[in-house]
Coordinates of N, CA, C and O in Angstrom, one line a residue:
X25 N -221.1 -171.2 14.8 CA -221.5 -170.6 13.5 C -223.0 -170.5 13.4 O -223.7 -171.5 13.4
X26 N -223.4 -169.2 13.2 CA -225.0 -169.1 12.9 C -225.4 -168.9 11.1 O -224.6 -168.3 10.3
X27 N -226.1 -169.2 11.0 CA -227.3 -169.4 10.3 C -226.6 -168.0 8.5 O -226.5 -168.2 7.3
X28 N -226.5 -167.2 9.2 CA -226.1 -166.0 8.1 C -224.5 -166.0 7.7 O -224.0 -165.9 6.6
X29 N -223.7 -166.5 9.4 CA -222.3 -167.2 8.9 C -222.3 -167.5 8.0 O -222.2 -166.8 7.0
X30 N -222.6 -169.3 8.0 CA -223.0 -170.5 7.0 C -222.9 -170.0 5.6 O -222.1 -170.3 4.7
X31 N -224.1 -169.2 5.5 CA -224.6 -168.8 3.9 C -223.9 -167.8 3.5 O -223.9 -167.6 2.3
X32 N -223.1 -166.8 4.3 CA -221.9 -166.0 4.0 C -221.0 -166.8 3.6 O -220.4 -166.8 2.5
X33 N -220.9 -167.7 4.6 CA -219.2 -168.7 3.9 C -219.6 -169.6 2.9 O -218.7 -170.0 2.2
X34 N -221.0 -169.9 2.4 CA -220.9 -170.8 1.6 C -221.2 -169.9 -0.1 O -221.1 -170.3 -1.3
X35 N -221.4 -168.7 0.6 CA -221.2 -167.3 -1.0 C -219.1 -167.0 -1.5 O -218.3 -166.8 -2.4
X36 N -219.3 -167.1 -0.1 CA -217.6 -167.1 -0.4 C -216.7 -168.4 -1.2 O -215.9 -168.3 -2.1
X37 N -217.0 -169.4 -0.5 CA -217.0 -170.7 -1.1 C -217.3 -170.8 -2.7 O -216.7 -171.6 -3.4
X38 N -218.1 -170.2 -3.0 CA -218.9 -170.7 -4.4 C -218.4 -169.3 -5.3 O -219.0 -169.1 -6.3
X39 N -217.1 -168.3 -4.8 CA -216.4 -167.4 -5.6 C -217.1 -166.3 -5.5 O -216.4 -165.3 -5.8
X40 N -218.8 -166.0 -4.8 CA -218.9 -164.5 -4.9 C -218.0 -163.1 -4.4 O -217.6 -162.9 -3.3
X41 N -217.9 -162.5 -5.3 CA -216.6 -161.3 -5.1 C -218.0 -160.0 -4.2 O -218.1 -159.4 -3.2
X42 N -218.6 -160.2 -4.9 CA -219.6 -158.7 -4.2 C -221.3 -159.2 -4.3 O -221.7 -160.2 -4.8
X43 N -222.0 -158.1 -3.7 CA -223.2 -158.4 -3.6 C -223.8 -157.0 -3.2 O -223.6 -156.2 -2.3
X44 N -224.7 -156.9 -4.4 CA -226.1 -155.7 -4.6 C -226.7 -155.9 -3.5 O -226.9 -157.1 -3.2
X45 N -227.1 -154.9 -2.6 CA -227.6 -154.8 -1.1 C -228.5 -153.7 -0.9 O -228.2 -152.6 -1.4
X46 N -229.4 -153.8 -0.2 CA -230.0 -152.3 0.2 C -230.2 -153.0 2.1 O -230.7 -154.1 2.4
X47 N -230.0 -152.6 2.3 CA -230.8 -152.4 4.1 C -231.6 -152.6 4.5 O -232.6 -151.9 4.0
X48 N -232.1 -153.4 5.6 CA -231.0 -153.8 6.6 C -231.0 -155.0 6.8 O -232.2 -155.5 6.7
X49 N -230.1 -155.9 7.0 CA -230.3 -157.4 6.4 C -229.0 -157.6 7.5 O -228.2 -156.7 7.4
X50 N -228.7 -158.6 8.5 CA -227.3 -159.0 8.9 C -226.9 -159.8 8.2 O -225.8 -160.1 8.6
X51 N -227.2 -160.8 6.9 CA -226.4 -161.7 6.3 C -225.3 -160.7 5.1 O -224.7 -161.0 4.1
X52 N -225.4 -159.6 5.6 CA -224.8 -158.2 4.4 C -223.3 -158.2 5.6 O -222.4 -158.8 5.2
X53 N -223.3 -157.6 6.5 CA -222.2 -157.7 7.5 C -221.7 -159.1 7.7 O -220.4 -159.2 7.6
X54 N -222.2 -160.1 7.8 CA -221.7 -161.3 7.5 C -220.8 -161.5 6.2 O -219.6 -161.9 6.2
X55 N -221.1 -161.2 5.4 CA -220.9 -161.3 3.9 C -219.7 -160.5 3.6 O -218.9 -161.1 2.8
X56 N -219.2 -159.0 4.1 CA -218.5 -158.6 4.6 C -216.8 -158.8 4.9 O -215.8 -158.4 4.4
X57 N -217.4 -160.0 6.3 CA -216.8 -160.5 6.8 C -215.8 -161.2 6.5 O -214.7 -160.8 7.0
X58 N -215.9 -162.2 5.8 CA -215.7 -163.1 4.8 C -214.6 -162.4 3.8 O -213.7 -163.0 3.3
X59 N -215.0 -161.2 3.5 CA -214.4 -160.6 2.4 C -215.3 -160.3 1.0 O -214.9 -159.6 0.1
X60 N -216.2 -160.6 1.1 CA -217.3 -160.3 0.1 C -217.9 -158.9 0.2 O -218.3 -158.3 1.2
X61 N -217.8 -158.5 -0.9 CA -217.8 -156.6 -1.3 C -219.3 -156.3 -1.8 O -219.7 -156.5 -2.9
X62 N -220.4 -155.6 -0.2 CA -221.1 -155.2 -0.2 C -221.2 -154.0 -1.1 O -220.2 -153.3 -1.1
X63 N -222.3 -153.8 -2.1 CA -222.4 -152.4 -3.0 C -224.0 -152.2 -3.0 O -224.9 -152.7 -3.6
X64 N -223.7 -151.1 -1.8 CA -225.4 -150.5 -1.6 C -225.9 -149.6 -2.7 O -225.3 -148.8 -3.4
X65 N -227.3 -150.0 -2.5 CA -228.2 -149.5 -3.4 C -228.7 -148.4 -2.9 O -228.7 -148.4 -1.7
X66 N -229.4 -146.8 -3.8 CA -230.7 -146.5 -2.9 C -232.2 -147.3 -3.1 O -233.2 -147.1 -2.3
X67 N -232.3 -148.3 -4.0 CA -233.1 -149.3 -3.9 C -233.2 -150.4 -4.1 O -232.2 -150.7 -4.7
X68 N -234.0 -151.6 -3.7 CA -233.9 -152.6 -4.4 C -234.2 -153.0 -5.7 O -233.5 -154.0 -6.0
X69 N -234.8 -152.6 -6.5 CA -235.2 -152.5 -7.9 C -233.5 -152.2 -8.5 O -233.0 -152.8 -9.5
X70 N -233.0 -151.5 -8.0 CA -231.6 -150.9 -8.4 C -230.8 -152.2 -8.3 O -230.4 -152.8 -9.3
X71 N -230.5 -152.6 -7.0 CA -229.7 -153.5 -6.7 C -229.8 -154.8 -7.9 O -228.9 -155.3 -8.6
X72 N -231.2 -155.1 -8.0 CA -231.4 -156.5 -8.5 C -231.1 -156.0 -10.1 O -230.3 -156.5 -10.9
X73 N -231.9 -154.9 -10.3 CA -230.8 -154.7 -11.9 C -229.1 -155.0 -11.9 O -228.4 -155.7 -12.7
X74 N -228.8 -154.6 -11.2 CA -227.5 -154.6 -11.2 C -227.0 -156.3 -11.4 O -226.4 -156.9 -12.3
X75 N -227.5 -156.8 -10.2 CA -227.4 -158.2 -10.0 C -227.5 -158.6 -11.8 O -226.5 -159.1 -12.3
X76 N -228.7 -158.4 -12.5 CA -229.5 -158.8 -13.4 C -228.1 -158.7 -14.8 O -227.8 -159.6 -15.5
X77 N -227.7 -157.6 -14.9 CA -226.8 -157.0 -15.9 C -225.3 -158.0 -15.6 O -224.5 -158.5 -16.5
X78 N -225.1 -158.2 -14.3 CA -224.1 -158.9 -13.8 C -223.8 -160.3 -14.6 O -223.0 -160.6 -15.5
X79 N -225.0 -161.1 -13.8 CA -225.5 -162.2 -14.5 C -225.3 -162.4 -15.8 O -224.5 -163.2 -16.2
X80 N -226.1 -161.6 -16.9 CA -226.0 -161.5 -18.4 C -224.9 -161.6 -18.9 O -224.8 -162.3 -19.9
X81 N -223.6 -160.8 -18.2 CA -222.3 -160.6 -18.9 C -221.9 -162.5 -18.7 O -221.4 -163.3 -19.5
X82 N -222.2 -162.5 -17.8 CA -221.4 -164.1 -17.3 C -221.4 -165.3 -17.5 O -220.6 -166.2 -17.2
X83 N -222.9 -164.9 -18.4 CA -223.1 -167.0 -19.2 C -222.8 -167.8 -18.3 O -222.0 -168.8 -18.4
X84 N -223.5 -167.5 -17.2 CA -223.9 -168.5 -16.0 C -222.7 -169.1 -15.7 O -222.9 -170.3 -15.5
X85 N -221.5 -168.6 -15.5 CA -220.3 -169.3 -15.0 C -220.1 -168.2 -13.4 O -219.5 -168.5 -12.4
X86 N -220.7 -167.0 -13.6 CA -221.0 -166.7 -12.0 C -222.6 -165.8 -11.8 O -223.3 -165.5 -12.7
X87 N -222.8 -165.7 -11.1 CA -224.2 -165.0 -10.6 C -224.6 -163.9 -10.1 O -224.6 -164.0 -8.9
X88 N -224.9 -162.7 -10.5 CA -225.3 -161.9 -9.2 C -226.2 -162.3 -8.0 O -227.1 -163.1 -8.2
X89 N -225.9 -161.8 -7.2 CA -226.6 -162.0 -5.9 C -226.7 -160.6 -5.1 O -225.8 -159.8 -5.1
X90 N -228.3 -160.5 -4.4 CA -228.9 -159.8 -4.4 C -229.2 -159.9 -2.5 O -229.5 -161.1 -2.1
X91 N -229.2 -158.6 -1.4 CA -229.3 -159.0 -0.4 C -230.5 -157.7 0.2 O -230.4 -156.6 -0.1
X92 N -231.7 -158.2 1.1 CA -232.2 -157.1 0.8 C -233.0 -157.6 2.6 O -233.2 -158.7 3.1
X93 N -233.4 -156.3 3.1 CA -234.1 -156.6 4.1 C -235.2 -157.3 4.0 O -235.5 -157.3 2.8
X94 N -236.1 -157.9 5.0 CA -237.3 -158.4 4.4 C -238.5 -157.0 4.7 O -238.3 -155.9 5.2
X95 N -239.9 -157.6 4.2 CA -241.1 -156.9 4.5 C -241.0 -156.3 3.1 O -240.8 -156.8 2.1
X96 N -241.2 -154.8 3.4 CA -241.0 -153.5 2.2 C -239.8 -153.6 1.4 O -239.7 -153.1 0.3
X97 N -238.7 -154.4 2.1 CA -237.5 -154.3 1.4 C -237.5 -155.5 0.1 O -237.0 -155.3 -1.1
X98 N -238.2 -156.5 0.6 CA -238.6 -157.8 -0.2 C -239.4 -157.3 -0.8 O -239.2 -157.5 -2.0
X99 N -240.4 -156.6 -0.6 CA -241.9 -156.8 -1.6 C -241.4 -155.1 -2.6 O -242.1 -154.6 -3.4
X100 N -240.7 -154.9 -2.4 CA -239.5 -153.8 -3.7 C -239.2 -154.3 -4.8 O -238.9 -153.8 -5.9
X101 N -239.1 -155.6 -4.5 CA -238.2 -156.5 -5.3 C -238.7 -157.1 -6.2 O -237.8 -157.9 -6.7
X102 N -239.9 -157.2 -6.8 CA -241.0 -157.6 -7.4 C -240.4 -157.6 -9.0 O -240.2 -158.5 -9.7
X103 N -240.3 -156.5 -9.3 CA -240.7 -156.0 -10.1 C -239.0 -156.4 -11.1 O -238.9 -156.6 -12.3
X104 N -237.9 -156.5 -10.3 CA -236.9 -157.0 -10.9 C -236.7 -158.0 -11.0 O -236.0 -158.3 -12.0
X105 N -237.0 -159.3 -9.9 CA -237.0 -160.8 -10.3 C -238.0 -161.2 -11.8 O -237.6 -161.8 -12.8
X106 N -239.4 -160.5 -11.4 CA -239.8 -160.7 -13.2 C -240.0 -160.5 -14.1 O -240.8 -161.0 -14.9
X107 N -238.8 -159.2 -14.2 CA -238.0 -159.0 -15.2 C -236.5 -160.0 -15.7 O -236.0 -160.1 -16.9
X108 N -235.8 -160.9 -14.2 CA -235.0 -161.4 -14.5 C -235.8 -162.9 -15.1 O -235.4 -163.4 -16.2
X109 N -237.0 -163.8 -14.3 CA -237.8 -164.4 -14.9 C -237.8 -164.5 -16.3 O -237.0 -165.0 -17.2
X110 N -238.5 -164.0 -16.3 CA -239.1 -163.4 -17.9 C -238.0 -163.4 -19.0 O -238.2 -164.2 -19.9
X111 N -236.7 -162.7 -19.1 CA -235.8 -162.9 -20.0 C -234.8 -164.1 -19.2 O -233.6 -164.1 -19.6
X112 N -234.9 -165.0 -18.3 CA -234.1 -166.6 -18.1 C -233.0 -165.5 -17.7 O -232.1 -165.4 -18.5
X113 N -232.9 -164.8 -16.7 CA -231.1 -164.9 -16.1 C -231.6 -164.9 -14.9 O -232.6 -164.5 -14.3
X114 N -230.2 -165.7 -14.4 CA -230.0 -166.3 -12.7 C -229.3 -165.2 -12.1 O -228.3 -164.7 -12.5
X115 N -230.2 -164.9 -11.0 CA -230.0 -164.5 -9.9 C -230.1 -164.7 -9.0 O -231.3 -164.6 -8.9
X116 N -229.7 -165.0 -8.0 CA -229.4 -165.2 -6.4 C -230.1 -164.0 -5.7 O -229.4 -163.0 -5.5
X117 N -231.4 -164.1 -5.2 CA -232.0 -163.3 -4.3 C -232.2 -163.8 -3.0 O -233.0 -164.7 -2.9
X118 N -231.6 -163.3 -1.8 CA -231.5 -163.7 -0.2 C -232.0 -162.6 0.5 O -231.2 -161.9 1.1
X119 N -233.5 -162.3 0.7 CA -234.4 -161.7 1.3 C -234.2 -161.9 2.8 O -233.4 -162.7 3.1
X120 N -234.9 -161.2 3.7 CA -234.5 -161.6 4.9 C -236.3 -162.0 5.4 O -237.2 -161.9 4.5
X121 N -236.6 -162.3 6.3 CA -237.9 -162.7 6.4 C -238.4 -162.6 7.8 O -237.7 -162.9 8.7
X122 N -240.0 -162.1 8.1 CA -240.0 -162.3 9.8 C -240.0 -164.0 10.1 O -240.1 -165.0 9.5
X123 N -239.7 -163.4 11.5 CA -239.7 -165.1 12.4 C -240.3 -166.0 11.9 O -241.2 -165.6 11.1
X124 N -240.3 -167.0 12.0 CA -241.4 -168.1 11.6 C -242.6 -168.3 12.5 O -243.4 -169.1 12.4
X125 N -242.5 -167.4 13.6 CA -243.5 -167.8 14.3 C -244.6 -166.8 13.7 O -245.8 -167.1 13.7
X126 N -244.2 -165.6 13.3 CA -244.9 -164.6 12.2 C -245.1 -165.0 10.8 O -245.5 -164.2 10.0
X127 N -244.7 -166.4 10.5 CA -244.9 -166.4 9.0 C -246.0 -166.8 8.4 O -245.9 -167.2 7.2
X128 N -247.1 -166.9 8.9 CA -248.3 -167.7 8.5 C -249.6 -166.4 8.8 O -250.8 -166.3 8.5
X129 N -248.7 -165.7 9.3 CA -249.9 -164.5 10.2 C -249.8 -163.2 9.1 O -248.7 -162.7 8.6
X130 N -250.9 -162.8 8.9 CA -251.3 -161.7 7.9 C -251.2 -160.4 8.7 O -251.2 -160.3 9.9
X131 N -251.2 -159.7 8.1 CA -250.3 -159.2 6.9 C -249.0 -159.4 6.6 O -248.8 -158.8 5.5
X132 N -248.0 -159.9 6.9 CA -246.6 -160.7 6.9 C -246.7 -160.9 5.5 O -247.7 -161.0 4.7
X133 N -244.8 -161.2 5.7 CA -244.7 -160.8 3.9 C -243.9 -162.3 4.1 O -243.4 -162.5 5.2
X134 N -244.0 -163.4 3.1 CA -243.1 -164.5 2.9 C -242.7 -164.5 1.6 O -243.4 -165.1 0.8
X135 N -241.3 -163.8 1.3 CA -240.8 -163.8 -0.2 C -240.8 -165.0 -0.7 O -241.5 -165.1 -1.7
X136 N -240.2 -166.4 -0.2 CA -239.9 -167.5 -1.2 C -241.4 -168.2 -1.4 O -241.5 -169.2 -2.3
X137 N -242.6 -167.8 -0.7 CA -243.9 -167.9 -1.2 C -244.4 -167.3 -2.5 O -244.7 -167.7 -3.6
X138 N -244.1 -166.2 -1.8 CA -245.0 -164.9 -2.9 C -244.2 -165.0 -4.2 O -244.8 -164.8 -5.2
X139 N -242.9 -165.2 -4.2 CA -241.9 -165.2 -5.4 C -241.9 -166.3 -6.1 O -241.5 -166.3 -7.2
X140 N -242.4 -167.4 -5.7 CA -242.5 -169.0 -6.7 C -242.8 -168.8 -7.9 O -242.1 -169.4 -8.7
X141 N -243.9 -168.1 -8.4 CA -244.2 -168.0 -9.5 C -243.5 -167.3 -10.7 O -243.7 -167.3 -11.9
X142 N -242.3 -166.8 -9.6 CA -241.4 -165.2 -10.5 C -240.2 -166.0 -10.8 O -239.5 -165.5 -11.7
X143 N -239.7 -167.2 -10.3 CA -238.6 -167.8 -9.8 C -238.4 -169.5 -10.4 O -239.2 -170.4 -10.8
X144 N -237.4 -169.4 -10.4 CA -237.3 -171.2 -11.0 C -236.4 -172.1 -9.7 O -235.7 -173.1 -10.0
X145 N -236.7 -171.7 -8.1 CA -236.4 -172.2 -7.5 C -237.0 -170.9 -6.3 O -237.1 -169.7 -6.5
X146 N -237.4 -171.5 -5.2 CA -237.9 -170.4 -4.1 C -238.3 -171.2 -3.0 O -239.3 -171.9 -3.0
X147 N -237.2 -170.8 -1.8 CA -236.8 -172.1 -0.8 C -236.7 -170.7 0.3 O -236.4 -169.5 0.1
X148 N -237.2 -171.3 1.6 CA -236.8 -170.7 3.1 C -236.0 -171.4 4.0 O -236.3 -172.6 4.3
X149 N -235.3 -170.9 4.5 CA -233.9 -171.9 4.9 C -235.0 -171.7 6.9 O -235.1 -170.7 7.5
X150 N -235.4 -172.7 7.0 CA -236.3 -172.9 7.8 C -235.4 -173.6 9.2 O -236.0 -173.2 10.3
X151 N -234.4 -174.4 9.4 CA -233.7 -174.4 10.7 C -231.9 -174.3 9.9 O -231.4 -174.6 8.8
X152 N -231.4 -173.7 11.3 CA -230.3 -173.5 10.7 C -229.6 -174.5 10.3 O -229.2 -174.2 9.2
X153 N -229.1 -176.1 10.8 CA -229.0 -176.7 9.7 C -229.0 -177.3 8.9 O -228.4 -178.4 8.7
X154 N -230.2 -176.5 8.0 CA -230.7 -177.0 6.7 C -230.1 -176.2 5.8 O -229.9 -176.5 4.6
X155 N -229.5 -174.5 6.4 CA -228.3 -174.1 5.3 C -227.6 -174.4 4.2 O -227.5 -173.8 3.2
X156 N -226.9 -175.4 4.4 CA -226.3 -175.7 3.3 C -226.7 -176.5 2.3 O -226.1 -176.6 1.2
X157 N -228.1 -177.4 2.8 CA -228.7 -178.4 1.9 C -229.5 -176.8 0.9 O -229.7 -176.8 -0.3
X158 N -229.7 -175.8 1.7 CA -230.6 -175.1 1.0 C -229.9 -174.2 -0.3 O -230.3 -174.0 -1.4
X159 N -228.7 -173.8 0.5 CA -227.9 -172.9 -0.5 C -227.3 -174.0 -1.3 O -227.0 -173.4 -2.3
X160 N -227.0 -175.6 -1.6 CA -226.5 -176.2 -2.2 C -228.2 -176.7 -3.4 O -228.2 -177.5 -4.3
X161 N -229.0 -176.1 -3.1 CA -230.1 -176.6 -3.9 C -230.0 -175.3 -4.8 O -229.9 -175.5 -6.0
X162 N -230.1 -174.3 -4.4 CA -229.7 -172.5 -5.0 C -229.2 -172.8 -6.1 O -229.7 -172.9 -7.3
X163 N -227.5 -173.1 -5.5 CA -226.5 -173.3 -6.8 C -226.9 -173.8 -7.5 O -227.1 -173.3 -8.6
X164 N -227.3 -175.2 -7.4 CA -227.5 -176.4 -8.4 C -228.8 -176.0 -9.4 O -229.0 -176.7 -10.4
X165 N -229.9 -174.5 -8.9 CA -230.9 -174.5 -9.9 C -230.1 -173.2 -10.7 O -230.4 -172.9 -11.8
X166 N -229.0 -172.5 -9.8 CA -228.7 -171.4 -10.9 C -227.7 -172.1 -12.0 O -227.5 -171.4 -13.0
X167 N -227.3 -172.8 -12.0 CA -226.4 -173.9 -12.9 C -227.3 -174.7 -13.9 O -227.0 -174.5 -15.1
X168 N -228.0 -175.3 -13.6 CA -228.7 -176.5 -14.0 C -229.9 -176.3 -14.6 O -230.6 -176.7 -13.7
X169 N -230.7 -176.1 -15.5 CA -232.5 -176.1 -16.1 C -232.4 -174.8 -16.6 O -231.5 -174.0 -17.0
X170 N -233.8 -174.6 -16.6 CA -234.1 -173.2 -16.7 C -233.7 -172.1 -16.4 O -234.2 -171.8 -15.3
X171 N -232.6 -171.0 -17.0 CA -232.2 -170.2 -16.3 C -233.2 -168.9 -15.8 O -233.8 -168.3 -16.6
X172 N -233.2 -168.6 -14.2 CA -234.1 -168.0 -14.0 C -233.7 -167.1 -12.0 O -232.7 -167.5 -11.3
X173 N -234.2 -166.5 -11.9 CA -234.1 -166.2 -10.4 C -234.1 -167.4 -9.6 O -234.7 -168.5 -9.9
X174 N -233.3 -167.3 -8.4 CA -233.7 -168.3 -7.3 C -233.3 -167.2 -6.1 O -232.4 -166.5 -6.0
X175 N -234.4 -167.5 -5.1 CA -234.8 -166.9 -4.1 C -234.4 -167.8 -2.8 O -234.7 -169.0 -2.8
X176 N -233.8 -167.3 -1.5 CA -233.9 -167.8 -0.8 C -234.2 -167.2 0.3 O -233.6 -166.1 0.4
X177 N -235.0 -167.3 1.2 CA -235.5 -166.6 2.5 C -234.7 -166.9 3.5 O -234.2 -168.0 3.2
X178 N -234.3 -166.4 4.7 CA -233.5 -166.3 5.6 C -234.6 -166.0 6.8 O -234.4 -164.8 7.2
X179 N -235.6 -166.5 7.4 CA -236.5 -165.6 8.3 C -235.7 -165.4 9.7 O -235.1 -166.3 10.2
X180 N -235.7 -164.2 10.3 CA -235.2 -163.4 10.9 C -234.5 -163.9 12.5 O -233.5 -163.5 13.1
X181 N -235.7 -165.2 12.9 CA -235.3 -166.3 13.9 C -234.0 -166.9 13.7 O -233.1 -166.8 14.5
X182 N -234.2 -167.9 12.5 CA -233.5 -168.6 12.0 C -231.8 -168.4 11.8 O -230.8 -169.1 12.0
X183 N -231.9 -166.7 11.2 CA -230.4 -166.4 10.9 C -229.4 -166.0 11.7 O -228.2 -165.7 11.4
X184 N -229.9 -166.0 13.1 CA -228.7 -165.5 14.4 C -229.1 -167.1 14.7 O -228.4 -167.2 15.7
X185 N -229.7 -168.4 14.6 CA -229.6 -169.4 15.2 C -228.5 -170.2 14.8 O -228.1 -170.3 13.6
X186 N -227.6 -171.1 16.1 CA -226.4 -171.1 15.7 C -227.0 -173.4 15.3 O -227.9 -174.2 15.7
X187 N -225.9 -173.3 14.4 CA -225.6 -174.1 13.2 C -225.1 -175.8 14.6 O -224.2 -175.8 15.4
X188 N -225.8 -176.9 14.4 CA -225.1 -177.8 15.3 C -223.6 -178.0 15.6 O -223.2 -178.4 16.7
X189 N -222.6 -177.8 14.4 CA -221.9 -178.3 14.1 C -221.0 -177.0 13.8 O -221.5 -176.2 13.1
X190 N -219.7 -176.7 14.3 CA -218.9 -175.3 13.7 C -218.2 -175.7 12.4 O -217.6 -174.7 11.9
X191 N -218.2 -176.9 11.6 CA -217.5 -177.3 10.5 C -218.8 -177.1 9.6 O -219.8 -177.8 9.6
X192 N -218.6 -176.0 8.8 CA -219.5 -176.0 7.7 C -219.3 -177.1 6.3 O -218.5 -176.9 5.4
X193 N -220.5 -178.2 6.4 CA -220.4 -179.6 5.4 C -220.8 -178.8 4.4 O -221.9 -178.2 4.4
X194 N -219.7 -178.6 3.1 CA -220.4 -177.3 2.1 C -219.0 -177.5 0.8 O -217.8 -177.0 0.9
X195 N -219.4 -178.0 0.1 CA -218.4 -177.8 -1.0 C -218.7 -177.6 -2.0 O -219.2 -178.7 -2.4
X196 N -218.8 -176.7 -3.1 CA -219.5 -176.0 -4.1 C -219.1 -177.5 -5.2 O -219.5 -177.5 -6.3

């Protein structure tokens, strides 16, 4: 099991039915997989409204979640996390990100960086099994405190790396 598996089965796990998407991301076909009902956008700004309006109806008993390529696809996304910020609704945003061996090197984009300020949690799932400690930190801030976006990075290495263990330790 790799890295996008994991965080697909652990969206599945935690009841997500669908997920706001724009292109090109593989944790979207993962997600898929699973049975989780991709609904593309022509943008991201689009998607994350959508996510945004989702969320609202649901008084935090479920979440939209938001899947988006990284680079241009992430840095689109700006503009609707702090709007979801700003008025306290939870979102689940899962950007995709370059390698980590690109992540410190400029011009490179690192959403769960750039996004801290927009977000009330913003984490990069940095080896694959730290997945579930990371997606299990997600839930517990879209649940728990301040309601607000939470971001998670997937960098691009990381998400085809396979998981030590094929038993995903993961129970919502």
């Amino acid at each position: 099991m790799n890295t996008n598996q994991a965080v697909a089965e652990v969206l599945k796990r935690e009841g997500v039915e669908w997920i706001a998407c724009f292109p090109s991301n593989n944790l979207i076909e993962e997600a898929a997989k699973v049975g989780i009902r991709p609904v593309m956008f022509r943008h991201e700004r689009g998607a994350l409204m959508a996510a945004d309006g989702f969320s609202r109806m649901s008084d935090r008993k479920r979440f939209g979640v938001v899947i988006t390529q990284g680079g241009p696809g992430s840095e689109n996304s700006m503009g609707g996390l702090a709007q979801a910020f700003a008025d306290n609704v939870p979102i689940l945003y899962l950007p995709g990100g370059v390698t980590l061996a690109e992540r410190y090197v400029r011009p490179n984009f690192a959403p769960a960086q750039t996004y801290e300020p927009v977000s009330t949690s913003a984490e990069a799932i940095l080896t694959a099994d730290s997945a579930p400690s990371v997606m299990r930190r997600a839930f517990h801030a879209l649940r728990n405190g301040r309601a607000g976006p939470v971001v998670v990075e997937i960098p691009a290495d990381v998400g085809g790396a396979e998981l030590s263990s094929d038993e995903l330790q993961y129970h919502p």
